[in-house]
Amino acid sequence: MKKQVLNLVLVLIAVLPAWAQQEKVSTPKSFNVVKEVKPPIWEIPESLSFVEPSGNNAIDANESCKILMKVKNTGYGDGIGLRAVITATGAVAGLSFASRELPVIKVGETKIIEFPITASMNTIDGTVEFVLKIEEPQGFGTDKQYITVNTKKFVAPMIEVVDYSVTGENQGELKKMKPFDLQLLIQNTQYGNGENIKVRISLSDNNVVLLNGDEIRSFSVLKAGEKQSLVYTMIVNNNFSGESIPIKIFISEQYGKYAKDKDIVLNINQPLAANKIEIQSIDETRPNIVIGSLRSDVDKNIPVSSVKNTNRFALIIGNEDYHSYQPGLQSESDVSFAVNDATVFKEYCMKSLGIEERNIIILTNATAAVMRQEIARICELVSLKGSAGEIFFYYAGHGFPDENSKEPYIIPVDVTAANLASAIKLYDLYKQLSSTGAGKVTVFMDACFSGGGRDAGLMAARGIRVVPKKDVLTGNLVVFSATQNDQVALPYQEKQHGMFTYFLLKKLQETNAACTYSDLFNYIKNSVSEYSLRENKKSQTPSLSTSNEVLGTWEKWGF
């Protein structure tokens, strides 16, 4: 029996490995777990503000100040792991500032973020540009914000006794046992502010006693040219044996080296002054202070192309100031930021689009005669290049429709809405540009033709709103327009540009001008539509028109 059991065990041992090998083992499987992302979205409801103690809107040496950035989380999730980032270029010598971690900013919460700045003795005269942003770990931070502030180098004060007087009730002479007043006139005789000033009077003889007035006087600040009067009441007793009274005045200020001590010697029986010194106020003379200005982010960091295209030309017009040329208009009828629009667009033409400066004509606040003359000149220049030529036409200003014909016009600054005979008919302009035979004609039109405008518009002059008619475009022409037919072209106040122009420049900046026309238009249309509702609470939807000749090809055009 034992032998049978032993044989059975041996059989099991023999077959067990084979059985184990036949058992199937499941291989582990991997799973992609998609984590739900609820990002914060940031709104910056106010411009950056600069706060400093002196009131001159500049960063003075040895001054502590700060920049305030107001942000609101309008997104889908709390802002977590945030970092306030500050960088600067320009006159940064002597300035200290640092990026730092921020607490959680919840959905719907508004916070004012402080960026402290400390200036040392080594601060120099100049201008510093700060770049501020809030970084978020998943890339949902704010856009960069820019602020430019003047810096002021250290200017030394000089605190000293400039005059003194001795007066007393016993008019006549300084006598023993008779109280008298020593009045000191302290003045800052230089241009820097003197701070933390201390004045100490020292009487070397114990027989001269201070009756009224602390031995040490202090005051916080003496500005340039400012004076301070100090009065000490004292008396000489009968034990005083000398003829003269030596008095020492010690003066100090925060740096310990911009003050002068004073030795005064009074004599027994010297005549007393009839009256104390009267301090005459002086007009405070301040240097001209250049206020730190907000510049838009698209006005800086303009991408530079190494390629120059000698066949490209640009005519740029920014008509802003209408009321100076037309007595019947108020300043509300002007086109805010149109000159800035044109000026910055020129920079992009030169730096990003590779257009030689000699091939660019820029007009600001142009009259009808000048506009007609320069349109004709640029068209003649482009015609010389034939199909190799390219022309960019940019216009920021008023457009207006004829009430009867519905024809749209662009308006020179000296042309009234009531008399459009001297205005530039829009479709005549397009035909003139196309007639050059250029291979590409691109128009950027930051204007509307319904009778409105960025502020009051010219419609105030006639009180109408007209839907302008459309005409057939010819040539190799693509027109980017700021609005639909019945809308108004609006400003982007914070960025100091037209809403349309800002996002045109922003796309060129972000892509180094390496985008197709299709991408550019989609970006402008989507951005303007959204931000116009956010910033201006009005609809503005850009539009695009082309000639039949470029249908199906314009989308791939680029810069």
Coordinates of C-alpha atoms in Angstrom, one line a residue:
M1 CA 0.0 0.0 0.0
K2 CA 2.8 2.4 0.9
K3 CA 4.4 1.6 -2.4
Q4 CA 1.3 2.5 -4.3
V5 CA 1.0 5.8 -2.5
L6 CA 4.6 6.6 -3.2
N7 CA 4.1 5.9 -6.9
L8 CA 1.1 8.2 -7.0
V9 CA 3.1 11.0 -5.5
L10 CA 5.8 10.6 -8.0
V11 CA 3.3 10.8 -10.9
L12 CA 1.8 14.0 -9.6
I13 CA 5.3 15.6 -9.2
A14 CA 6.0 14.6 -12.8
V15 CA 2.8 16.1 -14.4
L16 CA 2.5 19.2 -12.2
P17 CA 5.0 21.4 -14.1
A18 CA 3.2 20.7 -17.4
W19 CA -0.2 21.5 -15.9
A20 CA 1.2 24.8 -14.5
Q21 CA 2.6 25.7 -17.9
Q22 CA -0.8 25.2 -19.5
E23 CA -2.6 27.6 -17.1
K24 CA -3.3 30.9 -18.7
V25 CA -2.1 34.1 -16.9
S26 CA -3.8 37.3 -17.8
T27 CA -1.4 40.1 -18.9
P28 CA -1.9 43.5 -17.2
K29 CA -3.6 46.1 -19.3
S30 CA -3.0 49.8 -19.2
F31 CA -5.8 52.3 -19.1
N32 CA -5.7 56.0 -20.1
V33 CA -7.4 58.0 -17.3
V34 CA -8.5 61.4 -18.6
K35 CA -8.4 63.9 -15.9
E36 CA -11.0 66.6 -16.1
V37 CA -9.4 70.0 -16.4
K38 CA -11.2 73.1 -15.0
P39 CA -8.9 76.0 -15.8
P40 CA -9.0 79.5 -14.5
I41 CA -9.6 82.3 -17.1
W42 CA -8.3 85.7 -16.2
E43 CA -9.9 89.1 -16.8
I44 CA -7.9 92.2 -16.0
P45 CA -10.7 94.8 -15.4
E46 CA -8.4 97.8 -14.8
S47 CA -5.1 99.1 -16.1
L48 CA -2.0 98.6 -14.0
S49 CA -1.5 101.3 -11.3
F50 CA 1.8 102.6 -9.9
V51 CA 1.9 103.7 -6.3
E52 CA 4.8 105.6 -4.7
P53 CA 5.1 107.9 -1.7
S54 CA 6.6 111.1 -3.1
G55 CA 3.8 112.0 -5.5
N56 CA 6.0 112.5 -8.5
N57 CA 4.9 109.2 -10.3
A58 CA 8.5 108.1 -10.6
I59 CA 10.8 105.7 -8.7
D60 CA 13.2 107.8 -6.7
A61 CA 16.4 106.4 -5.3
N62 CA 15.9 104.9 -1.8
E63 CA 12.2 104.7 -2.3
S64 CA 9.8 101.8 -1.9
C65 CA 6.9 101.6 -4.2
K66 CA 4.7 99.0 -5.9
I67 CA 2.7 98.2 -9.0
L68 CA -0.8 96.9 -8.6
M69 CA -2.4 94.5 -10.9
K70 CA -6.1 93.7 -10.6
V71 CA -7.2 90.2 -11.8
K72 CA -10.5 88.4 -11.8
N73 CA -10.9 84.6 -12.2
T74 CA -13.8 84.3 -14.6
G75 CA -13.0 80.7 -15.6
Y76 CA -14.1 77.2 -14.6
G77 CA -11.8 76.3 -11.8
D78 CA -9.8 77.9 -9.0
G79 CA -6.4 79.4 -9.8
I80 CA -4.0 77.1 -7.9
G81 CA -0.2 77.1 -7.9
L82 CA -0.1 80.6 -9.2
R83 CA 3.0 82.7 -9.4
A84 CA 3.3 86.5 -9.8
V85 CA 6.1 87.1 -12.2
I86 CA 7.8 90.5 -12.7
T87 CA 10.7 91.3 -15.1
A88 CA 12.1 94.6 -16.3
T89 CA 14.3 96.2 -18.9
G90 CA 15.8 99.6 -19.1
A91 CA 17.2 101.6 -16.2
V92 CA 17.0 98.7 -13.7
A93 CA 20.2 99.6 -11.8
G94 CA 19.6 99.8 -8.1
L95 CA 16.1 98.4 -8.3
S96 CA 15.0 95.3 -6.4
F97 CA 11.9 93.3 -7.2
A98 CA 11.0 89.6 -7.2
S99 CA 8.5 87.1 -8.4
R100 CA 6.6 85.2 -5.8
E101 CA 4.0 82.5 -5.1
L102 CA 0.4 83.5 -4.8
P103 CA -2.5 82.0 -2.8
V104 CA -5.4 80.4 -4.5
I105 CA -7.7 82.7 -6.4
K106 CA -11.2 81.1 -6.5
V107 CA -13.7 81.2 -9.4
G108 CA -15.4 84.6 -9.4
E109 CA -12.9 86.1 -7.0
T110 CA -11.1 89.4 -7.7
K111 CA -7.7 90.1 -6.3
I112 CA -5.3 93.0 -6.4
I113 CA -1.8 91.6 -6.8
E114 CA 1.0 93.8 -5.5
F115 CA 4.5 93.8 -7.0
P116 CA 6.8 95.6 -4.5
I117 CA 9.8 97.5 -5.9
T118 CA 12.6 98.9 -3.8
A119 CA 15.1 101.5 -5.2
S120 CA 18.6 101.8 -3.7
M121 CA 21.1 104.6 -3.6
N122 CA 22.4 103.3 -6.9
T123 CA 19.2 104.0 -8.9
I124 CA 19.9 106.0 -12.1
D125 CA 18.0 108.5 -14.2
G126 CA 16.1 106.7 -16.9
T127 CA 13.0 104.7 -17.8
V128 CA 12.3 101.2 -16.8
E129 CA 9.7 99.0 -18.5
F130 CA 8.1 96.3 -16.2
V131 CA 6.5 93.2 -17.6
L132 CA 4.0 91.5 -15.3
K133 CA 2.0 88.3 -15.5
I134 CA 0.4 85.6 -13.5
E135 CA 1.7 82.1 -14.3
E136 CA -0.4 79.0 -13.8
P137 CA 1.1 75.5 -13.9
Q138 CA -1.2 74.2 -16.7
G139 CA -0.5 77.3 -18.9
F140 CA -3.7 79.2 -18.0
G141 CA -2.0 82.3 -16.9
T142 CA -2.6 86.0 -17.8
D143 CA -1.2 87.8 -20.9
K144 CA 1.8 89.9 -20.2
Q145 CA 1.0 93.4 -18.9
Y146 CA 3.4 96.3 -19.5
I147 CA 4.0 99.5 -17.6
T148 CA 6.7 102.1 -18.1
V149 CA 8.0 104.3 -15.2
N150 CA 10.7 106.9 -14.9
T151 CA 13.5 106.4 -12.4
K152 CA 15.3 109.1 -10.6
K153 CA 18.9 109.0 -9.4
F154 CA 19.9 110.0 -5.9
V155 CA 19.9 113.7 -5.3
A156 CA 21.6 114.7 -2.0
P157 CA 20.1 117.2 0.4
M158 CA 22.1 119.6 2.6
I159 CA 20.6 120.4 6.0
E160 CA 22.1 123.4 7.8
V161 CA 21.5 126.4 10.0
V162 CA 21.2 129.3 7.6
D163 CA 20.4 132.0 10.2
Y164 CA 19.7 132.6 13.8
S165 CA 18.3 135.3 16.0
V166 CA 18.3 136.2 19.8
T167 CA 15.2 137.8 21.2
G168 CA 13.8 138.4 24.7
E169 CA 11.2 140.1 26.8
N170 CA 13.9 142.4 28.1
Q171 CA 14.4 144.2 24.8
G172 CA 17.8 145.7 24.5
E173 CA 20.7 143.4 25.6
L174 CA 21.4 139.8 26.6
K175 CA 21.7 139.9 30.4
K176 CA 22.3 137.3 33.2
M177 CA 19.2 136.1 35.0
K178 CA 17.0 137.3 32.1
P179 CA 15.4 134.6 29.9
F180 CA 16.0 134.9 26.1
D181 CA 15.1 132.9 23.0
L182 CA 17.6 131.5 20.5
Q183 CA 15.8 131.0 17.2
L184 CA 17.5 128.7 14.6
L185 CA 16.5 128.7 11.0
I186 CA 17.2 125.2 9.5
Q187 CA 17.0 124.9 5.8
N188 CA 17.6 122.2 3.1
T189 CA 19.8 124.1 0.7
Q190 CA 20.0 121.4 -1.9
Y191 CA 17.6 119.6 -4.2
G192 CA 17.3 116.2 -2.6
N193 CA 14.8 115.5 0.2
G194 CA 16.2 115.4 3.7
E195 CA 14.6 112.8 5.9
N196 CA 14.8 111.7 9.5
I197 CA 16.4 114.9 10.5
K198 CA 17.7 115.5 14.1
V199 CA 18.9 118.7 15.6
R200 CA 20.7 118.7 18.9
I201 CA 21.8 121.8 20.9
S202 CA 24.8 121.5 23.2
L203 CA 25.5 124.1 25.9
S204 CA 29.1 123.6 27.1
D205 CA 28.7 125.7 30.3
N206 CA 26.5 124.4 33.0
N207 CA 25.7 127.9 34.0
V208 CA 23.7 128.3 30.8
V209 CA 20.4 126.5 31.3
L210 CA 17.8 125.4 28.7
L211 CA 14.4 126.4 30.1
N212 CA 12.1 125.5 27.3
G213 CA 12.7 123.3 24.3
D214 CA 14.0 119.8 24.1
E215 CA 17.7 119.3 23.6
I216 CA 17.0 117.1 20.6
R217 CA 14.4 118.1 18.0
S218 CA 13.5 115.9 15.1
F219 CA 11.3 116.1 12.0
S220 CA 10.6 113.6 9.2
V221 CA 11.4 115.5 6.1
L222 CA 12.7 118.8 4.6
K223 CA 12.1 119.1 0.9
A224 CA 14.4 121.1 -1.4
G225 CA 14.5 124.7 -0.2
E226 CA 12.2 124.0 2.7
K227 CA 12.8 125.8 6.1
Q228 CA 12.1 124.9 9.7
S229 CA 12.2 127.3 12.7
L230 CA 13.4 126.0 16.1
V231 CA 13.2 128.2 19.2
Y232 CA 15.1 127.5 22.5
T233 CA 14.4 129.4 25.6
M234 CA 17.4 129.7 28.0
I235 CA 18.9 131.7 30.8
V236 CA 22.4 132.5 32.1
N237 CA 22.8 132.4 35.9
N238 CA 24.9 134.6 38.1
N239 CA 27.7 131.9 38.4
F240 CA 28.5 132.4 34.7
S241 CA 31.9 134.2 34.6
G242 CA 32.6 134.5 31.0
E243 CA 31.8 137.1 28.4
S244 CA 30.7 134.8 25.6
I245 CA 28.4 131.8 25.4
P246 CA 29.5 129.0 23.0
I247 CA 26.7 126.9 21.6
K248 CA 27.1 123.9 19.4
I249 CA 24.3 122.8 17.0
F250 CA 24.7 119.2 15.7
I251 CA 22.5 118.1 12.7
S252 CA 22.1 114.7 11.3
E253 CA 19.9 113.1 8.6
Q254 CA 19.2 109.6 7.4
Y255 CA 22.4 109.1 5.5
G256 CA 24.7 110.7 8.1
K257 CA 26.6 112.8 5.7
Y258 CA 24.4 115.5 4.2
A259 CA 24.2 118.0 7.1
K260 CA 26.4 120.7 8.5
D261 CA 26.9 121.4 12.2
K262 CA 26.9 125.0 13.4
D263 CA 28.9 126.9 16.0
I264 CA 27.2 129.9 17.5
V265 CA 28.8 132.4 20.0
L266 CA 26.5 134.7 22.0
N267 CA 27.9 137.6 24.0
I268 CA 26.8 139.0 27.3
N269 CA 25.4 142.4 26.8
Q270 CA 24.9 141.9 23.1
P271 CA 21.9 143.6 21.5
L272 CA 18.8 141.6 21.2
A273 CA 16.7 141.5 18.0
A274 CA 13.4 143.3 18.1
N275 CA 11.5 140.4 16.4
K276 CA 11.9 136.8 15.6
I277 CA 12.7 135.7 12.1
E278 CA 9.7 135.4 9.9
I279 CA 9.8 132.4 7.6
Q280 CA 8.7 133.4 4.1
S281 CA 7.0 130.7 2.2
I282 CA 8.6 129.9 -1.2
D283 CA 7.0 128.6 -4.3
E284 CA 8.0 124.9 -4.6
T285 CA 9.7 124.4 -7.9
R286 CA 9.4 120.9 -9.2
P287 CA 11.2 119.4 -12.2
N288 CA 9.1 118.3 -15.1
I289 CA 7.9 114.8 -14.4
V290 CA 7.3 112.5 -17.3
I291 CA 4.4 110.3 -16.2
G292 CA 4.8 106.5 -16.7
S293 CA 2.8 105.6 -19.7
L294 CA 0.7 102.4 -20.7
R295 CA 1.8 101.0 -23.8
S296 CA 0.0 98.2 -25.4
D297 CA 1.7 94.8 -25.5
V298 CA 1.6 94.9 -29.3
D299 CA 3.6 98.1 -29.4
K300 CA 6.6 96.3 -28.2
N301 CA 8.4 93.1 -29.0
I302 CA 7.6 93.5 -32.7
P303 CA 9.0 90.4 -34.5
V304 CA 11.8 91.2 -37.0
S305 CA 12.1 89.4 -40.3
S306 CA 15.6 89.1 -41.8
V307 CA 14.0 89.0 -45.3
K308 CA 13.4 92.3 -47.2
N309 CA 11.0 92.3 -50.1
T310 CA 11.8 95.2 -52.5
N311 CA 8.5 94.6 -54.4
R312 CA 6.3 95.3 -51.4
F313 CA 4.7 98.7 -50.8
A314 CA 2.4 100.1 -48.2
L315 CA 0.1 103.1 -47.9
I316 CA -0.9 103.7 -44.3
I317 CA -3.5 106.3 -43.2
G318 CA -4.5 107.2 -39.7
N319 CA -7.2 109.9 -39.5
E320 CA -7.9 110.8 -35.9
D321 CA -8.4 114.5 -35.4
Y322 CA -11.5 115.6 -37.3
H323 CA -12.8 118.4 -35.0
S324 CA -9.7 120.6 -35.5
Y325 CA -10.4 120.7 -39.3
Q326 CA -14.2 121.0 -39.0
P327 CA -15.5 123.8 -36.7
G328 CA -18.9 122.1 -36.5
L329 CA -17.5 119.0 -34.8
Q330 CA -16.6 118.3 -31.2
S331 CA -13.7 116.2 -30.1
E332 CA -16.1 113.3 -29.5
S333 CA -16.2 112.9 -33.3
D334 CA -12.5 112.1 -33.5
V335 CA -11.3 108.5 -34.0
S336 CA -9.5 107.5 -30.8
F337 CA -6.0 106.0 -31.3
A338 CA -6.1 106.1 -35.1
V339 CA -2.7 107.8 -35.3
N340 CA -1.3 105.2 -32.9
D341 CA -2.8 102.5 -35.1
A342 CA -1.2 103.8 -38.2
T343 CA 2.2 104.5 -36.5
V344 CA 2.5 101.0 -35.0
F345 CA 1.3 99.3 -38.2
K346 CA 4.1 101.0 -40.0
E347 CA 6.6 99.4 -37.6
Y348 CA 5.1 96.0 -38.4
C349 CA 5.4 96.7 -42.1
M350 CA 9.1 97.5 -41.8
K351 CA 10.1 94.9 -39.2
S352 CA 7.7 92.0 -39.7
L353 CA 6.6 92.2 -43.3
G354 CA 10.0 93.1 -44.7
I355 CA 8.9 96.3 -46.5
E356 CA 11.6 98.9 -47.0
E357 CA 10.9 102.2 -45.4
R358 CA 11.3 104.0 -48.7
N359 CA 8.4 101.9 -50.0
I360 CA 6.1 103.0 -47.2
I361 CA 3.9 106.1 -47.2
I362 CA 2.3 107.0 -43.9
L363 CA -0.3 109.8 -43.5
T364 CA -1.8 111.0 -40.3
N365 CA -4.8 113.4 -40.1
A366 CA -4.7 113.6 -43.9
T367 CA -6.8 116.0 -46.0
A368 CA -8.6 115.0 -49.2
A369 CA -5.9 116.5 -51.4
V370 CA -3.1 114.7 -49.7
M371 CA -4.9 111.4 -49.7
R372 CA -5.7 111.6 -53.4
Q373 CA -2.2 112.6 -54.2
E374 CA -0.6 109.8 -52.2
I375 CA -3.0 107.1 -53.4
A376 CA -2.1 108.0 -57.0
R377 CA 1.6 108.0 -56.2
I378 CA 1.7 104.6 -54.5
C379 CA -0.3 103.0 -57.3
E380 CA 2.1 104.4 -59.9
L381 CA 5.1 103.0 -57.9
V382 CA 3.5 99.5 -57.6
S383 CA 2.5 99.5 -61.3
L384 CA 6.2 99.6 -62.2
K385 CA 6.6 96.2 -60.6
G386 CA 3.8 94.5 -62.5
S387 CA 2.5 91.2 -61.2
A388 CA 5.6 90.9 -58.9
G389 CA 4.4 93.9 -56.9
E390 CA 2.5 93.7 -53.7
I391 CA 0.6 96.5 -52.0
F392 CA -0.8 96.8 -48.4
F393 CA -3.3 99.5 -47.8
Y394 CA -4.2 100.3 -44.2
Y395 CA -6.8 102.8 -43.1
A396 CA -8.0 103.8 -39.6
G397 CA -10.5 106.7 -39.5
H398 CA -14.1 107.5 -40.3
G399 CA -16.1 105.9 -43.1
F400 CA -19.5 107.2 -44.1
P401 CA -22.3 106.2 -46.5
D402 CA -24.1 108.5 -48.9
E403 CA -27.6 108.6 -47.7
N404 CA -29.2 108.3 -51.2
S405 CA -26.8 106.1 -53.2
K406 CA -25.6 104.1 -50.2
E407 CA -22.1 104.3 -51.6
P408 CA -19.5 104.0 -48.8
Y409 CA -16.7 106.6 -48.5
I410 CA -13.5 106.9 -46.5
I411 CA -13.4 110.4 -45.0
P412 CA -10.4 112.8 -45.0
V413 CA -10.2 115.0 -41.9
D414 CA -11.3 118.1 -43.8
V415 CA -14.4 116.6 -45.4
T416 CA -17.8 116.9 -43.7
A417 CA -20.4 114.2 -43.6
A418 CA -22.9 116.6 -45.2
N419 CA -20.8 117.0 -48.3
L420 CA -19.1 113.8 -49.5
A421 CA -18.1 115.2 -52.9
S422 CA -14.4 115.5 -51.8
A423 CA -14.4 112.2 -49.9
I424 CA -12.8 109.0 -51.3
K425 CA -15.3 106.6 -52.7
L426 CA -14.4 103.2 -51.3
Y427 CA -14.9 101.1 -54.4
D428 CA -13.1 103.6 -56.6
L429 CA -10.1 103.2 -54.2
Y430 CA -10.3 99.4 -54.6
K431 CA -10.4 99.7 -58.4
Q432 CA -7.4 102.1 -58.3
L433 CA -5.4 99.6 -56.2
S434 CA -6.3 96.7 -58.4
S435 CA -5.5 98.5 -61.6
T436 CA -1.8 98.5 -60.6
G437 CA -1.6 94.8 -61.8
A438 CA -0.1 93.8 -58.5
G439 CA 0.1 90.1 -57.7
K440 CA -1.4 90.8 -54.3
V441 CA -3.5 93.7 -53.1
T442 CA -4.3 93.5 -49.3
V443 CA -6.5 96.1 -47.6
F444 CA -7.0 96.4 -43.8
M445 CA -9.9 98.7 -43.1
D446 CA -10.4 99.7 -39.5
A447 CA -13.4 101.8 -40.2
C448 CA -17.1 101.4 -40.5
F449 CA -19.5 102.7 -43.1
S450 CA -22.8 102.8 -41.3
G451 CA -22.4 106.3 -40.0
G452 CA -21.0 105.5 -36.6
G453 CA -17.4 105.5 -35.3
R454 CA -15.2 104.7 -32.4
D455 CA -16.7 107.4 -30.2
A456 CA -19.6 109.6 -31.3
G457 CA -18.8 109.0 -34.9
L458 CA -19.7 111.3 -37.8
M459 CA -23.3 110.1 -37.7
A460 CA -23.9 112.8 -35.0
A461 CA -23.5 115.3 -37.8
R462 CA -26.4 113.9 -39.8
G463 CA -28.2 111.6 -37.4
I464 CA -28.5 108.6 -39.8
R465 CA -27.5 105.0 -39.9
V466 CA -27.2 103.5 -43.4
V467 CA -26.4 100.0 -44.6
P468 CA -23.9 100.7 -47.4
K469 CA -24.2 98.8 -50.7
K470 CA -21.6 96.3 -51.9
D471 CA -19.9 96.4 -55.2
V472 CA -18.0 93.8 -57.2
L473 CA -14.3 93.7 -56.4
T474 CA -11.7 93.2 -59.2
G475 CA -8.0 92.3 -59.4
N476 CA -6.0 90.2 -56.9
L477 CA -7.8 91.9 -54.0
V478 CA -8.5 90.8 -50.4
V479 CA -10.2 93.2 -48.0
F480 CA -10.1 92.7 -44.2
S481 CA -12.8 94.9 -42.7
A482 CA -13.4 95.8 -39.0
T483 CA -17.2 95.3 -39.1
Q484 CA -20.2 94.0 -40.8
N485 CA -22.2 96.5 -42.8
D486 CA -24.5 97.8 -40.1
Q487 CA -22.0 97.8 -37.2
V488 CA -19.6 100.4 -35.7
A489 CA -15.8 100.0 -35.4
L490 CA -14.9 100.3 -31.8
P491 CA -11.8 101.1 -29.7
Y492 CA -9.9 98.9 -27.3
Q493 CA -9.4 101.5 -24.6
E494 CA -6.9 99.6 -22.5
K495 CA -4.7 98.7 -25.4
Q496 CA -4.9 102.2 -27.0
H497 CA -5.8 100.8 -30.4
G498 CA -8.8 100.1 -32.5
M499 CA -10.3 96.7 -31.6
F500 CA -9.7 95.4 -35.1
T501 CA -6.2 96.8 -35.4
Y502 CA -5.1 95.4 -32.0
F503 CA -5.9 91.8 -32.9
L504 CA -4.5 92.2 -36.4
L505 CA -1.2 93.3 -34.8
K506 CA -1.5 90.7 -32.0
K507 CA -1.7 87.8 -34.6
L508 CA 1.3 89.2 -36.5
Q509 CA 3.3 89.4 -33.2
E510 CA 2.4 85.9 -32.0
T511 CA 3.2 84.2 -35.3
N512 CA 6.2 86.3 -36.3
A513 CA 4.0 87.2 -39.3
A514 CA 4.1 83.6 -40.4
C515 CA 0.4 82.9 -40.8
T516 CA -1.9 82.5 -43.7
Y517 CA -4.7 85.0 -44.6
S518 CA -7.2 82.3 -43.6
D519 CA -5.7 81.9 -40.1
L520 CA -5.4 85.7 -39.7
F521 CA -9.0 86.3 -40.5
N522 CA -10.3 83.6 -38.3
Y523 CA -8.2 84.9 -35.4
I524 CA -9.3 88.5 -35.9
K525 CA -13.0 87.6 -36.3
N526 CA -13.1 85.4 -33.3
S527 CA -11.1 87.7 -31.0
V528 CA -12.8 90.9 -32.0
S529 CA -16.3 89.4 -31.7
E530 CA -15.5 88.2 -28.1
Y531 CA -13.6 91.2 -26.8
S532 CA -15.9 93.8 -28.2
L533 CA -18.7 92.3 -26.2
R534 CA -16.4 92.1 -23.1
E535 CA -14.9 95.5 -23.3
N536 CA -17.4 97.6 -25.2
K537 CA -20.6 95.6 -24.5
K538 CA -21.5 95.9 -28.2
S539 CA -21.2 93.5 -31.2
Q540 CA -18.5 94.0 -33.7
T541 CA -17.8 91.2 -36.2
P542 CA -15.0 91.6 -38.8
S543 CA -15.7 90.6 -42.4
L544 CA -13.7 89.7 -45.4
S545 CA -14.3 90.3 -49.1
T546 CA -12.3 89.2 -52.1
S547 CA -12.4 89.5 -55.9
N548 CA -13.4 86.6 -58.0
E549 CA -9.9 86.3 -59.3
V550 CA -8.5 85.0 -56.0
L551 CA -11.4 82.8 -54.9
G552 CA -10.0 79.5 -53.7
T553 CA -6.4 80.8 -53.5
W554 CA -6.5 83.8 -51.1
E555 CA -6.7 81.5 -48.0
K556 CA -3.2 80.3 -48.5
W557 CA -1.7 83.8 -49.0
G558 CA 0.8 84.8 -46.4
F559 CA 3.3 87.4 -45.5

